[in-house]
mmCIF file of C-alpha atoms in Angstrom:
data_model
loop_
_atom_site.group_PDB
_atom_site.id
_atom_site.type_symbol
_atom_site.label_atom_id
_atom_site.label_comp_id
_atom_site.label_asym_id
_atom_site.label_seq_id
_atom_site.Cartn_x
_atom_site.Cartn_y
_atom_site.Cartn_z
ATOM 1 C CA MET A 365 -0.094 -0.042 0.261
ATOM 2 C CA THR A 366 1.245 3.480 -0.629
ATOM 3 C CA THR A 367 1.742 5.360 2.015
ATOM 4 C CA PRO A 368 1.100 9.492 1.493
ATOM 5 C CA SER A 369 4.489 11.533 2.162
ATOM 6 C CA SER A 370 4.244 14.483 4.226
ATOM 7 C CA PRO A 371 5.468 17.548 2.424
ATOM 8 C CA THR A 372 9.116 18.453 1.944
ATOM 9 C CA ALA A 373 9.689 22.428 3.848
ATOM 10 C CA LEU A 374 11.307 23.926 0.272
ATOM 11 C CA PRO A 375 13.773 27.292 0.792
ATOM 12 C CA THR A 376 11.119 29.644 -0.354
ATOM 13 C CA PRO A 377 11.901 33.464 -0.495
ATOM 14 C CA LEU A 378 10.407 36.043 1.722
ATOM 15 C CA SER A 379 8.690 37.976 -0.692
ATOM 16 C CA VAL A 380 6.125 34.566 -1.373
ATOM 17 C CA HIS A 381 5.747 33.708 2.391
ATOM 18 C CA ARG A 382 4.196 37.455 2.702
ATOM 19 C CA THR A 383 1.935 37.156 -0.502
ATOM 20 C CA VAL A 384 0.790 32.906 0.685
ATOM 21 C CA ASP A 385 -2.601 33.603 1.012
ATOM 22 C CA ARG A 386 -3.406 32.165 3.938
ATOM 23 C CA PRO A 387 -6.946 30.432 4.465
ATOM 24 C CA ALA A 388 -5.383 28.228 1.784
ATOM 25 C CA ALA A 389 -2.506 27.474 4.120
ATOM 26 C CA ARG A 390 -4.511 26.053 6.626
ATOM 27 C CA SER A 391 -6.806 24.052 4.373
ATOM 28 C CA ALA A 392 -3.409 22.964 3.195
ATOM 29 C CA ARG A 393 -2.388 21.713 6.149
ATOM 30 C CA HIS A 394 -5.095 20.649 7.227
ATOM 31 C CA GLY A 395 -5.305 18.283 4.266
ATOM 32 C CA ALA A 396 -1.943 17.445 5.268
ATOM 33 C CA ALA A 397 -2.880 16.370 8.875
ATOM 34 C CA ALA A 398 -5.651 14.343 7.607
ATOM 35 C CA ARG A 399 -3.839 12.323 5.302
ATOM 36 C CA GLY A 400 -1.476 11.414 8.050
ATOM 37 C CA ARG A 401 -4.528 10.311 9.851
ATOM 38 C CA THR A 402 -5.719 7.706 7.864
ATOM 39 C CA LEU A 403 -5.576 4.008 7.122
ATOM 40 C CA ALA A 404 -3.015 4.092 4.284
ATOM 41 C CA ALA A 405 -0.711 6.315 6.212
ATOM 42 C CA ALA A 406 -1.076 3.817 9.614
ATOM 43 C CA PHE A 407 -0.800 0.662 8.120
ATOM 44 C CA ASP A 408 2.236 -1.144 7.654
ATOM 45 C CA PRO A 409 2.630 -4.473 5.912
ATOM 46 C CA ARG A 410 5.429 -5.945 8.155
ATOM 47 C CA HIS A 411 4.120 -4.126 11.758
ATOM 48 C CA ASN A 412 0.792 -4.215 12.257
ATOM 49 C CA ALA A 413 -2.024 -6.372 14.478
ATOM 50 C CA LEU A 414 -3.728 -8.809 12.060
ATOM 51 C CA ASP A 415 -1.765 -11.986 13.277
ATOM 52 C CA VAL A 416 -3.070 -11.049 16.921
ATOM 53 C CA LEU A 417 -7.056 -10.302 15.329
ATOM 54 C CA ARG A 418 -6.882 -13.241 13.367
ATOM 55 C CA LEU A 419 -5.606 -15.480 16.067
ATOM 56 C CA ALA A 420 -8.130 -14.002 18.426
ATOM 57 C CA LEU A 421 -11.284 -14.673 16.098
ATOM 58 C CA ALA A 422 -10.525 -18.308 15.490
ATOM 59 C CA LEU A 423 -10.070 -18.838 19.034
ATOM 60 C CA THR A 424 -13.423 -17.066 19.459
ATOM 61 C CA VAL A 425 -15.271 -19.261 17.257
ATOM 62 C CA ALA A 426 -13.367 -22.121 19.432
ATOM 63 C CA VAL A 427 -14.537 -21.444 22.386
ATOM 64 C CA VAL A 428 -18.416 -20.634 21.465
ATOM 65 C CA HIS A 429 -18.469 -24.856 19.427
ATOM 66 C CA THR A 430 -16.439 -26.487 22.173
ATOM 67 C CA THR A 431 -19.056 -25.110 24.805
ATOM 68 C CA TYR A 432 -21.613 -26.274 22.609
ATOM 69 C CA LEU A 433 -20.695 -29.368 22.172
ATOM 70 C CA GLY A 434 -19.778 -29.718 25.906
ATOM 71 C CA PHE A 435 -22.344 -28.009 27.618
ATOM 72 C CA GLY A 436 -24.947 -27.287 24.826
ATOM 73 C CA HIS A 437 -25.424 -23.578 24.563
ATOM 74 C CA GLN A 438 -23.255 -20.735 23.167
ATOM 75 C CA PRO A 439 -22.830 -17.517 24.370
ATOM 76 C CA GLN A 440 -25.487 -14.390 21.842
ATOM 77 C CA VAL A 441 -25.832 -10.901 21.898
ATOM 78 C CA GLY A 442 -28.802 -10.089 21.220
ATOM 79 C CA ALA A 443 -30.252 -12.514 18.599
ATOM 80 C CA THR A 444 -26.510 -12.739 17.208
ATOM 81 C CA ASP A 445 -24.172 -15.185 18.609
ATOM 82 C CA VAL A 446 -20.366 -14.632 19.705
ATOM 83 C CA GLY A 447 -19.615 -16.694 16.908
ATOM 84 C CA SER A 448 -21.206 -15.872 14.302
ATOM 85 C CA LEU A 449 -19.842 -12.126 14.922
ATOM 86 C CA ALA A 450 -15.719 -13.475 14.991
ATOM 87 C CA VAL A 451 -16.459 -14.820 11.825
ATOM 88 C CA ASP A 452 -18.191 -11.600 10.353
ATOM 89 C CA GLY A 453 -14.505 -10.126 11.294
ATOM 90 C CA PHE A 454 -12.617 -12.869 9.794
ATOM 91 C CA PHE A 455 -14.212 -12.062 6.134
ATOM 92 C CA VAL A 456 -13.859 -7.940 6.972
ATOM 93 C CA LEU A 457 -9.986 -8.693 7.621
ATOM 94 C CA SER A 458 -9.884 -11.353 4.823
ATOM 95 C CA GLY A 459 -11.643 -8.836 2.455
ATOM 96 C CA PHE A 460 -8.977 -5.970 2.907
ATOM 97 C CA LEU A 461 -5.752 -8.768 2.486
ATOM 98 C CA VAL A 462 -7.381 -10.631 -0.346
ATOM 99 C CA ALA A 463 -7.904 -6.914 -2.056
ATOM 100 C CA ARG A 464 -4.614 -5.737 -1.372
ATOM 101 C CA SER A 465 -3.201 -9.378 -2.605
ATOM 102 C CA TRP A 466 -4.872 -8.326 -5.726
ATOM 103 C CA LEU A 467 -3.567 -5.335 -6.212
ATOM 104 C CA ARG A 468 -0.116 -6.749 -5.317
ATOM 105 C CA LEU A 469 0.310 -9.532 -7.608
ATOM 106 C CA GLY A 470 -1.574 -7.689 -10.745
ATOM 107 C CA SER A 471 -2.311 -11.519 -12.038
ATOM 108 C CA LEU A 472 -5.811 -13.239 -12.109
ATOM 109 C CA ARG A 473 -3.466 -16.938 -11.956
ATOM 110 C CA ARG A 474 -1.300 -15.778 -9.351
ATOM 111 C CA PHE A 475 -3.834 -14.580 -7.349
ATOM 112 C CA LEU A 476 -6.036 -17.749 -7.713
ATOM 113 C CA TRP A 477 -3.379 -19.860 -6.964
ATOM 114 C CA HIS A 478 -2.336 -18.265 -3.986
ATOM 115 C CA ARG A 479 -5.974 -17.961 -3.202
ATOM 116 C CA ALA A 480 -6.133 -21.649 -3.351
ATOM 117 C CA LEU A 481 -3.192 -22.469 -1.678
ATOM 118 C CA ARG A 482 -4.373 -21.108 1.707
ATOM 119 C CA ILE A 483 -7.460 -22.428 1.855
ATOM 120 C CA LEU A 484 -8.240 -26.091 0.144
ATOM 121 C CA PRO A 485 -4.551 -27.886 1.394
ATOM 122 C CA ALA A 486 -6.151 -27.389 4.800
ATOM 123 C CA PHE A 487 -9.441 -28.407 4.325
ATOM 124 C CA TYR A 488 -8.944 -31.633 1.879
ATOM 125 C CA VAL A 489 -6.642 -32.836 4.528
ATOM 126 C CA SER A 490 -9.552 -32.144 7.289
ATOM 127 C CA LEU A 491 -12.287 -33.903 5.274
ATOM 128 C CA VAL A 492 -9.843 -37.434 5.028
ATOM 129 C CA LEU A 493 -8.911 -37.290 8.454
ATOM 130 C CA THR A 494 -12.142 -36.707 9.283
ATOM 131 C CA ALA A 495 -13.494 -39.830 7.403
ATOM 132 C CA LEU A 496 -10.700 -42.103 7.977
ATOM 133 C CA VAL A 497 -9.996 -41.131 11.611
ATOM 134 C CA VAL A 498 -12.039 -39.413 13.726
ATOM 135 C CA ALA A 499 -15.388 -40.540 12.162
ATOM 136 C CA PRO A 500 -14.339 -44.173 13.637
ATOM 137 C CA LEU A 501 -12.619 -42.931 16.186
ATOM 138 C CA LEU A 502 -17.014 -41.295 17.046
ATOM 139 C CA ALA A 503 -18.019 -44.572 16.419
ATOM 140 C CA VAL A 504 -15.752 -47.058 18.624
ATOM 141 C CA LEU A 505 -16.609 -44.291 21.417
ATOM 142 C CA SER A 506 -20.568 -44.307 20.418
ATOM 143 C CA GLY A 507 -20.346 -48.515 21.649
ATOM 144 C CA ARG A 508 -20.843 -49.022 16.894
ATOM 145 C CA GLY A 509 -18.094 -51.055 15.293
ATOM 146 C CA ALA A 510 -14.547 -48.315 13.986
ATOM 147 C CA THR A 511 -16.081 -50.479 10.192
ATOM 148 C CA SER A 512 -19.852 -49.119 10.477
ATOM 149 C CA VAL A 513 -19.020 -45.707 9.104
ATOM 150 C CA PHE A 514 -18.194 -46.390 5.827
ATOM 151 C CA SER A 515 -20.880 -48.007 4.424
ATOM 152 C CA GLY A 516 -24.586 -47.093 4.890
ATOM 153 C CA PRO A 517 -25.673 -43.296 4.218
ATOM 154 C CA ASP A 518 -24.162 -41.230 4.658
ATOM 155 C CA SER A 519 -20.869 -43.126 5.036
ATOM 156 C CA ALA A 520 -17.495 -41.643 5.414
ATOM 157 C CA VAL A 521 -16.270 -41.701 1.618
ATOM 158 C CA GLY A 522 -19.137 -39.653 0.531
ATOM 159 C CA TYR A 523 -18.758 -37.482 2.896
ATOM 160 C CA VAL A 524 -15.158 -36.615 1.260
ATOM 161 C CA THR A 525 -16.497 -36.756 -2.566
ATOM 162 C CA SER A 526 -19.816 -35.246 -0.828
ATOM 163 C CA ASN A 527 -18.314 -31.946 0.445
ATOM 164 C CA GLY A 528 -14.857 -32.308 -2.018
ATOM 165 C CA ALA A 529 -16.172 -28.669 -4.171
ATOM 166 C CA LEU A 530 -15.601 -26.595 -0.575
ATOM 167 C CA LEU A 531 -19.345 -26.467 -0.687
ATOM 168 C CA MET A 532 -20.228 -28.649 2.178
ATOM 169 C CA ARG A 533 -23.725 -31.290 0.876
ATOM 170 C CA GLN A 534 -23.065 -33.773 3.636
ATOM 171 C CA PHE A 535 -22.301 -33.105 7.045
ATOM 172 C CA GLY A 536 -22.524 -35.207 9.362
ATOM 173 C CA ILE A 537 -21.407 -38.755 9.122
ATOM 174 C CA ALA A 538 -23.192 -42.319 10.076
ATOM 175 C CA GLY A 539 -25.647 -40.563 12.509
ATOM 176 C CA LEU A 540 -22.721 -39.346 14.403
ATOM 177 C CA GLY A 541 -22.492 -36.515 16.232
ATOM 178 C CA ASP A 542 -26.423 -36.039 16.649
ATOM 179 C CA ASP A 543 -27.571 -33.604 18.888
ATOM 180 C CA GLY A 544 -30.724 -33.648 18.241
ATOM 181 C CA SER A 545 -30.983 -32.031 14.898
ATOM 182 C CA GLY A 546 -29.281 -33.185 12.507
ATOM 183 C CA SER A 547 -25.522 -35.113 12.223
ATOM 184 C CA VAL A 548 -22.013 -32.792 12.180
ATOM 185 C CA VAL A 549 -18.688 -33.877 12.245
ATOM 186 C CA ASN A 550 -17.087 -30.473 11.465
ATOM 187 C CA GLY A 551 -19.904 -27.570 11.770
ATOM 188 C CA SER A 552 -17.295 -24.785 11.037
ATOM 189 C CA LEU A 553 -15.779 -25.437 7.336
ATOM 190 C CA TRP A 554 -18.852 -24.679 6.046
ATOM 191 C CA THR A 555 -18.152 -20.972 5.820
ATOM 192 C CA LEU A 556 -15.688 -21.975 3.491
ATOM 193 C CA PHE A 557 -17.465 -21.951 0.411
ATOM 194 C CA TYR A 558 -18.412 -18.244 1.064
ATOM 195 C CA GLU A 559 -14.966 -17.116 1.333
ATOM 196 C CA ALA A 560 -13.653 -18.354 -1.638
ATOM 197 C CA ALA A 561 -17.014 -17.407 -3.099
ATOM 198 C CA CYS A 562 -15.835 -13.781 -2.091
ATOM 199 C CA TYR A 563 -12.507 -14.367 -3.386
ATOM 200 C CA GLY A 564 -14.632 -14.967 -7.003
ATOM 201 C CA VAL A 565 -16.076 -11.363 -6.965
ATOM 202 C CA VAL A 566 -12.376 -9.994 -5.608
ATOM 203 C CA ALA A 567 -11.027 -12.100 -8.671
ATOM 204 C CA ALA A 568 -13.374 -10.808 -11.355
ATOM 205 C CA LEU A 569 -14.005 -6.803 -9.947
ATOM 206 C CA GLY A 570 -9.724 -7.265 -9.931
ATOM 207 C CA VAL A 571 -9.997 -8.880 -14.241
ATOM 208 C CA ILE A 572 -12.338 -5.790 -14.986
ATOM 209 C CA GLY A 573 -10.474 -2.901 -13.902
ATOM 210 C CA VAL A 574 -12.382 -2.030 -10.668
ATOM 211 C CA LEU A 575 -9.955 -2.158 -7.942
ATOM 212 C CA ALA A 576 -7.459 -0.807 -9.445
ATOM 213 C CA ARG A 577 -9.187 2.495 -11.545
ATOM 214 C CA ARG A 578 -12.859 2.434 -10.509
ATOM 215 C CA ARG A 579 -13.117 2.072 -6.934
ATOM 216 C CA TRP A 580 -16.130 4.331 -6.495
ATOM 217 C CA VAL A 581 -18.068 0.569 -8.006
ATOM 218 C CA VAL A 582 -17.480 -0.859 -4.909
ATOM 219 C CA LEU A 583 -19.390 2.067 -3.032
ATOM 220 C CA VAL A 584 -21.993 1.644 -4.930
ATOM 221 C CA LEU A 585 -22.177 -2.668 -4.586
ATOM 222 C CA LEU A 586 -22.078 -2.018 -0.881
ATOM 223 C CA GLY A 587 -24.561 0.928 -1.045
ATOM 224 C CA LEU A 588 -26.422 -2.266 -2.939
ATOM 225 C CA LEU A 589 -25.508 -4.459 -0.202
ATOM 226 C CA TRP A 590 -26.337 -2.243 2.938
ATOM 227 C CA ALA A 591 -30.124 -1.507 1.436
ATOM 228 C CA THR A 592 -30.258 -5.458 0.771
ATOM 229 C CA THR A 593 -29.699 -6.188 4.525
ATOM 230 C CA VAL A 594 -31.975 -3.505 5.654
ATOM 231 C CA SER A 595 -34.888 -4.477 3.542
ATOM 232 C CA ALA A 596 -34.101 -8.608 4.922
ATOM 233 C CA THR A 597 -33.730 -7.158 8.260
ATOM 234 C CA ALA A 598 -37.351 -6.210 7.114
ATOM 235 C CA GLY A 599 -38.208 -8.847 5.691
ATOM 236 C CA PHE A 600 -37.544 -9.219 2.150
ATOM 237 C CA ASN A 601 -34.712 -10.018 1.345
ATOM 238 C CA PRO A 602 -34.300 -9.951 -3.338
ATOM 239 C CA VAL A 603 -30.951 -11.738 -2.967
ATOM 240 C CA GLY A 604 -32.531 -14.905 -1.971
ATOM 241 C CA SER A 605 -29.691 -16.199 0.502
ATOM 242 C CA ASP A 606 -28.979 -14.732 3.713
ATOM 243 C CA LEU A 607 -25.457 -16.245 4.181
ATOM 244 C CA MET A 608 -24.192 -14.746 1.149
ATOM 245 C CA LEU A 609 -25.592 -11.480 1.353
ATOM 246 C CA ARG A 610 -24.416 -11.532 4.712
ATOM 247 C CA PHE A 611 -21.093 -12.692 4.378
ATOM 248 C CA ALA A 612 -20.390 -10.228 0.814
ATOM 249 C CA PHE A 613 -21.224 -6.999 2.564
ATOM 250 C CA VAL A 614 -18.838 -7.860 5.852
ATOM 251 C CA PHE A 615 -16.110 -9.153 2.955
ATOM 252 C CA LEU A 616 -15.999 -5.768 0.232
ATOM 253 C CA LEU A 617 -16.130 -3.817 3.552
ATOM 254 C CA GLY A 618 -12.679 -5.224 3.827
ATOM 255 C CA VAL A 619 -12.564 -4.939 0.691
ATOM 256 C CA ALA A 620 -13.550 -0.868 0.060
ATOM 257 C CA GLY A 621 -11.291 -0.494 3.417
ATOM 258 C CA HIS A 622 -7.966 -1.110 1.572
ATOM 259 C CA LEU A 623 -9.497 0.991 -1.612
ATOM 260 C CA TYR A 624 -10.156 3.975 -0.173
ATOM 261 C CA ALA A 625 -7.750 3.864 3.021
ATOM 262 C CA ASP A 626 -6.107 6.437 1.589
ATOM 263 C CA ARG A 627 -9.300 8.511 2.312
ATOM 264 C CA LEU A 628 -10.411 6.144 5.679
ATOM 265 C CA VAL A 629 -9.584 8.799 8.926
ATOM 266 C CA LEU A 630 -8.984 7.009 11.946
ATOM 267 C CA SER A 631 -9.741 8.584 15.165
ATOM 268 C CA LEU A 632 -10.395 7.130 18.819
ATOM 269 C CA PRO A 633 -13.806 9.223 18.627
ATOM 270 C CA LEU A 634 -15.275 7.727 15.588
ATOM 271 C CA ALA A 635 -13.776 4.118 16.779
ATOM 272 C CA VAL A 636 -15.761 4.433 20.318
ATOM 273 C CA THR A 637 -18.850 5.262 18.298
ATOM 274 C CA ALA A 638 -18.407 2.781 15.571
ATOM 275 C CA VAL A 639 -18.573 0.281 18.593
ATOM 276 C CA ALA A 640 -21.527 1.961 20.266
ATOM 277 C CA LEU A 641 -23.659 2.006 17.083
ATOM 278 C CA VAL A 642 -22.756 -1.759 16.854
ATOM 279 C CA ALA A 643 -23.465 -2.667 20.672
ATOM 280 C CA ALA A 644 -27.016 -0.646 19.440
ATOM 281 C CA GLY A 645 -27.530 -2.685 16.230
ATOM 282 C CA LEU A 646 -26.560 -5.828 18.841
ATOM 283 C CA ALA A 647 -29.381 -5.006 21.291
ATOM 284 C CA LEU A 648 -32.330 -3.464 18.888
ATOM 285 C CA LEU A 649 -31.874 -5.439 15.264
ATOM 286 C CA PRO A 650 -31.973 -9.281 14.890
ATOM 287 C CA ASP A 651 -29.477 -8.822 12.221
ATOM 288 C CA TYR A 652 -27.034 -5.799 13.298
ATOM 289 C CA ARG A 653 -25.623 -5.384 10.018
ATOM 290 C CA ALA A 654 -28.326 -3.439 8.886
ATOM 291 C CA LEU A 655 -27.946 -0.447 10.816
ATOM 292 C CA ALA A 656 -24.000 -1.009 12.055
ATOM 293 C CA GLY A 657 -22.274 -3.322 9.118
ATOM 294 C CA PRO A 658 -19.735 -0.017 8.339
ATOM 295 C CA ALA A 659 -19.119 0.721 11.827
ATOM 296 C CA PHE A 660 -18.376 -2.950 12.701
ATOM 297 C CA ALA A 661 -15.720 -3.200 10.043
ATOM 298 C CA TYR A 662 -14.485 0.282 10.476
ATOM 299 C CA ALA A 663 -13.741 -0.966 14.139
ATOM 300 C CA PHE A 664 -12.015 -3.790 13.287
ATOM 301 C CA LEU A 665 -9.770 -2.185 10.510
ATOM 302 C CA TYR A 666 -8.765 0.590 13.775
ATOM 303 C CA ALA A 667 -7.688 -2.280 15.285
ATOM 304 C CA VAL A 668 -5.836 -3.356 12.741
ATOM 305 C CA VAL A 669 -2.913 -0.519 13.358
ATOM 306 C CA ARG A 670 -3.595 1.432 16.727
ATOM 307 C CA LEU A 671 -3.841 -2.720 18.948
ATOM 308 C CA PRO A 672 -0.903 -2.390 20.804
ATOM 309 C CA LEU A 673 -0.885 -5.942 20.371
ATOM 310 C CA ARG A 674 2.168 -6.497 17.073
ATOM 311 C CA TRP A 675 3.076 -10.076 17.518
ATOM 312 C CA ARG A 676 4.051 -12.369 14.162
ATOM 313 C CA PRO A 677 4.546 -15.603 14.581
ATOM 314 C CA ARG A 678 6.496 -17.602 12.697
ATOM 315 C CA TRP A 679 3.588 -19.964 12.952
ATOM 316 C CA ASP A 680 -0.021 -18.926 11.534
ATOM 317 C CA LEU A 681 -2.046 -21.140 13.479
ATOM 318 C CA SER A 682 -5.619 -19.279 12.564
ATOM 319 C CA TYR A 683 -6.858 -21.048 10.255
ATOM 320 C CA GLY A 684 -5.693 -24.732 11.807
ATOM 321 C CA VAL A 685 -7.557 -23.461 14.322
ATOM 322 C CA TYR A 686 -10.372 -23.077 13.144
ATOM 323 C CA VAL A 687 -10.461 -25.591 10.534
ATOM 324 C CA TRP A 688 -9.817 -28.571 13.148
ATOM 325 C CA HIS A 689 -11.491 -27.202 16.802
ATOM 326 C CA TRP A 690 -15.165 -29.025 16.146
ATOM 327 C CA PRO A 691 -13.960 -32.298 15.363
ATOM 328 C CA ILE A 692 -11.904 -32.825 18.652
ATOM 329 C CA ALA A 693 -13.876 -31.141 20.463
ATOM 330 C CA LEU A 694 -16.702 -33.905 19.672
ATOM 331 C CA VAL A 695 -14.690 -36.713 20.453
ATOM 332 C CA LEU A 696 -13.650 -35.425 23.583
ATOM 333 C CA ALA A 697 -17.046 -34.541 23.769
ATOM 334 C CA THR A 698 -18.428 -38.176 23.107
ATOM 335 C CA ALA A 699 -15.386 -39.035 25.320
ATOM 336 C CA GLY A 700 -17.429 -37.938 28.241
ATOM 337 C CA LEU A 701 -14.538 -35.185 28.996
ATOM 338 C CA ALA A 702 -16.642 -32.138 29.446
ATOM 339 C CA GLY A 703 -18.878 -33.486 32.200
ATOM 340 C CA ALA A 704 -16.260 -34.929 34.283
ATOM 341 C CA VAL A 705 -13.317 -31.992 34.163
ATOM 342 C CA GLY A 706 -16.510 -29.462 33.376
ATOM 343 C CA ALA A 707 -15.651 -25.791 32.366
ATOM 344 C CA ALA A 708 -11.862 -27.110 32.272
ATOM 345 C CA PHE A 709 -13.083 -29.272 28.965
ATOM 346 C CA VAL A 710 -12.697 -25.835 26.892
ATOM 347 C CA VAL A 711 -9.083 -25.570 28.841
ATOM 348 C CA VAL A 712 -8.306 -28.663 27.331
ATOM 349 C CA SER A 713 -9.685 -29.260 24.383
ATOM 350 C CA LEU A 714 -8.554 -25.414 23.178
ATOM 351 C CA ALA A 715 -5.172 -27.046 24.090
ATOM 352 C CA VAL A 716 -5.084 -30.397 21.775
ATOM 353 C CA THR A 717 -6.556 -27.933 18.985
ATOM 354 C CA ALA A 718 -3.762 -25.832 19.131
ATOM 355 C CA ALA A 719 -1.273 -28.862 19.006
ATOM 356 C CA VAL A 720 -3.141 -29.767 16.037
ATOM 357 C CA ALA A 721 -3.346 -26.427 14.307
ATOM 358 C CA ALA A 722 0.488 -26.612 14.878
ATOM 359 C CA LEU A 723 0.915 -29.681 12.589
ATOM 360 C CA SER A 724 -1.707 -28.366 9.866
ATOM 361 C CA TRP A 725 1.308 -25.351 9.779
ATOM 362 C CA ARG A 726 3.977 -27.343 9.980
ATOM 363 C CA PHE A 727 3.014 -30.094 7.242
ATOM 364 C CA VAL A 728 0.212 -29.031 5.511
ATOM 365 C CA GLU A 729 0.372 -25.295 5.426
ATOM 366 C CA SER A 730 3.154 -24.210 4.798
ATOM 367 C CA PRO A 731 4.484 -26.298 2.848
ATOM 368 C CA ALA A 732 2.046 -25.669 0.667
ATOM 369 C CA LEU A 733 2.251 -21.947 0.928
ATOM 370 C CA SER A 734 6.024 -22.625 -0.239
ATOM 371 C CA HIS A 735 4.648 -23.573 -3.941
ATOM 372 C CA LYS A 736 3.401 -19.940 -4.481
ATOM 373 C CA ASP A 737 5.860 -18.669 -6.473
ATOM 374 C CA ALA A 738 5.967 -22.086 -8.979
ATOM 375 C CA ALA A 739 7.627 -21.043 -12.316
ATOM 376 C CA TRP A 740 3.915 -22.795 -14.088
ATOM 377 C CA VAL A 741 2.571 -19.619 -12.791
ATOM 378 C CA THR A 742 5.178 -16.711 -12.919
ATOM 379 C CA GLY A 743 6.637 -17.720 -15.701
ATOM 380 C CA GLY A 744 10.150 -18.384 -13.582
ATOM 381 C CA ARG A 745 9.857 -14.044 -12.342
ATOM 382 C CA GLY A 746 8.318 -14.910 -9.374
ATOM 383 C CA ARG A 747 11.120 -14.941 -6.953
ATOM 384 C CA ARG A 748 12.238 -11.386 -8.141
ATOM 385 C CA ALA A 749 8.742 -9.805 -8.649
#
């Protein structure tokens, strides 16, 4: 991202100083000061809170789901569960980062390759290991034969083949993990399809030149999505899919945050006002985004550059935590750990999840990402670029 430079004072004849239009000079100084407070000026790609925020959001989702699997409830704020808020935050940050990725790469092939490497390898490993390891283990813990999951309706094999295109069509395996509302062996993976769909939106906008030359189009799209969100909250959703509307809205808010970083002024009073609007939306509406969608995104983008925590771990565990926490908590809950240790169940589950996420990063995600600059996709110019 280009950071606006501050104006440099040049030697000027004394007579020139005497003839400067003072209101114009004050306006110029005010404009320079405003630019200095923008997101573009404050954002440092190597020194920000993005990694901390993403890990915190993944852990929040994990805590919410683990509490649900262990004790049958999850925390809510008004009509919105805390896990949904965390996922919305993920999509805001993802929109910001993915827009930056497109403008940095400037190539559809490289962009799609980078996105695929980030999301697909761990997803496929999760599908296969859930079918071959988690499902048989759940069957044994439930008093059934380990091989029973490989036959009949909703088999382990069907779990892999039905969900291989990223769209979750089969949530359960052989009736395992049924809490009365249906069998679900991993209740987190379904959002990845919408994440990928949003990548497609960015790719389309990039190809037609919107991101680089006609960024105002994104604001028009956001206006339409916001109006549709208000309409859906009132009971009429012309889009049809509440989920696609929700994720497209918050994701494009993150995209707009990057595109208009040079004009997005950061201030603590605005951030406090944004949080207050989100709180009001959560308290008053079934969908807080109808009132406070942009405010929600502003609060997160403010936190990216103003949050004092700037830890950048060498191992990125956020995706692994998100992908693996549900099946791990489900196995531990089925084994009776929740009833045996009470609230400590959440801590134990998170510890096991962190260990598995570390393995995922070390042996799946990081090796996959090492191929981002593969010669076939860069033409041999990736490293130099």
